[in-house]
């Protein structure tokens, strides 16, 4: 476990792995964007209390180059310092005192400064320094871990502090599963066709998980949707031309598991539910219309169980608000967009029960909130509101610290946590 401390700061920052460092960067990014950090992670999450929070993006942090901000925050550019503090030569005196976040300090004699990251974290804690926070993001673009690099690129882009080609360079060098972490940044995720970004990798399953069946159902099996019918709805950036089975494809390991253990009426015809998967309110509105049209074409005014991932959940919620009745709604990693009390009331009238399955530090949900903030859109939240018809099964500590956006569309999660049991119980209670 790495422990950060510097500048005689008593607070310690704990980052056990790349996931936690990435979460810290996202929390810092929220503060820079003026977003409440408590809406991203659980209020009792230790990182919420131990991550230093800068002030919102200052004029200096908006206009200075990233390299200048990094040099200044590390004390390589010095303007003034109290007696006894070390400082270097002034390299840029263009800024007036009001434009500066804090004095250009390096260290007091006898302090153990530690790494550059330690010093930047200490500056954030001491001065609420936006300059040091942006510098930390810039430094993280060269981090050894690709998840940290990708999250830093996402935050900087959402703040308007880096060029698209810089972000693209980071994304192109990352694995597809890491690229999916920032899929909420919309048009930046391009040039990698055949990847299901809604699930985080090409298949949405796990190579080491024991599949229920290696052979999918015949193309025409369960292709009559008359009567009780359950469906799966994918999220943003699901590529519909991939040769591999995505989690929601009929015959995928997960869909076969769900059919066998939770919903025997899961639709498996050739015309199973799909939408454009575009990252915009317009694309989701069209997805809602497409879902309602699909139901009408199959003579359905209600669905039995709907399994929806990511913004596919908002597609379904909008359809429910427009009159589609659903007995059980299984929401998996859904960044819930702000809705009025009247909207939730209309949804409640048309749905029997909902299961809200997510990881507590979902980085894609966080990236989505930063994107919506940057584009002046209604903010999404980290979880659905506290309503009596929404159930959140308790999970192990692993999921309270997990940053994954695909955990609940993986077969291994359903097997190890007996998720199908939760679904069956919720269905009986609906």
mmCIF file of C-alpha atoms in Angstrom, residues 1-15 21 24-25 28 50-53 70 73-75 85 105-107 111-129 132-133 135-137 139-140 143:
data_model
loop_
_atom_site.group_PDB
_atom_site.id
_atom_site.type_symbol
_atom_site.label_atom_id
_atom_site.label_comp_id
_atom_site.label_asym_id
_atom_site.label_seq_id
_atom_site.Cartn_x
_atom_site.Cartn_y
_atom_site.Cartn_z
ATOM 1 C CA UNK A 1 0.000 0.000 0.000
ATOM 2 C CA UNK A 2 1.437 3.345 -1.047
ATOM 3 C CA UNK A 3 1.162 6.135 1.495
ATOM 4 C CA UNK A 4 1.547 9.733 0.401
ATOM 5 C CA UNK A 5 2.740 12.434 2.784
ATOM 6 C CA UNK A 6 4.625 15.661 2.214
ATOM 7 C CA UNK A 7 5.121 19.255 3.458
ATOM 8 C CA UNK A 8 4.402 18.209 7.075
ATOM 9 C CA UNK A 9 0.818 17.363 6.042
ATOM 10 C CA UNK A 10 -0.717 14.994 8.579
ATOM 11 C CA UNK A 11 -3.240 13.597 6.101
ATOM 12 C CA UNK A 12 -2.160 10.466 4.241
ATOM 13 C CA UNK A 13 -3.359 9.461 0.802
ATOM 14 C CA UNK A 14 -3.749 5.733 0.295
ATOM 15 C CA UNK A 15 -3.815 4.275 -3.196
ATOM 16 C CA UNK A 21 -5.406 6.079 -8.127
ATOM 17 C CA UNK A 24 -8.644 9.717 -6.847
ATOM 18 C CA UNK A 25 -8.007 11.458 -10.166
ATOM 19 C CA UNK A 28 -10.071 15.599 -8.060
ATOM 20 C CA UNK A 50 -8.479 11.007 2.070
ATOM 21 C CA UNK A 51 -8.329 12.544 -1.412
ATOM 22 C CA UNK A 52 -7.433 16.266 -1.308
ATOM 23 C CA UNK A 53 -9.883 18.493 -3.162
ATOM 24 C CA UNK A 70 3.433 21.367 -13.828
ATOM 25 C CA UNK A 73 3.314 23.497 -9.101
ATOM 26 C CA UNK A 74 6.544 21.587 -8.458
ATOM 27 C CA UNK A 75 8.413 24.754 -7.538
ATOM 28 C CA UNK A 85 11.543 28.021 2.280
ATOM 29 C CA UNK A 105 6.920 26.737 -2.901
ATOM 30 C CA UNK A 106 9.238 23.760 -2.955
ATOM 31 C CA UNK A 107 9.941 22.594 0.589
ATOM 32 C CA UNK A 111 10.800 18.244 5.124
ATOM 33 C CA UNK A 112 10.681 14.947 3.288
ATOM 34 C CA UNK A 113 9.168 16.043 0.031
ATOM 35 C CA UNK A 114 8.783 12.613 -1.573
ATOM 36 C CA UNK A 115 7.819 12.075 -5.189
ATOM 37 C CA UNK A 116 6.450 14.719 -7.523
ATOM 38 C CA UNK A 117 2.974 13.220 -7.085
ATOM 39 C CA UNK A 118 3.348 13.562 -3.309
ATOM 40 C CA UNK A 119 4.238 17.223 -3.661
ATOM 41 C CA UNK A 120 1.314 17.937 -5.967
ATOM 42 C CA UNK A 121 -1.111 16.195 -3.616
ATOM 43 C CA UNK A 122 0.318 18.194 -0.733
ATOM 44 C CA UNK A 123 -0.147 21.438 -2.673
ATOM 45 C CA UNK A 124 -3.775 20.517 -3.359
ATOM 46 C CA UNK A 125 -4.350 19.818 0.340
ATOM 47 C CA UNK A 126 -2.497 22.937 1.542
ATOM 48 C CA UNK A 127 -3.713 25.521 -0.967
ATOM 49 C CA UNK A 128 -6.759 23.844 -2.636
ATOM 50 C CA UNK A 129 -4.576 24.359 -5.677
ATOM 51 C CA UNK A 132 -1.419 21.460 -8.869
ATOM 52 C CA UNK A 133 -4.516 19.409 -9.645
ATOM 53 C CA UNK A 135 -0.488 19.403 -13.138
ATOM 54 C CA UNK A 136 -1.212 16.032 -11.496
ATOM 55 C CA UNK A 137 -3.513 15.128 -14.401
ATOM 56 C CA UNK A 139 1.817 14.109 -15.071
ATOM 57 C CA UNK A 140 -0.556 11.125 -15.009
ATOM 58 C CA UNK A 143 1.813 7.031 -15.715
#
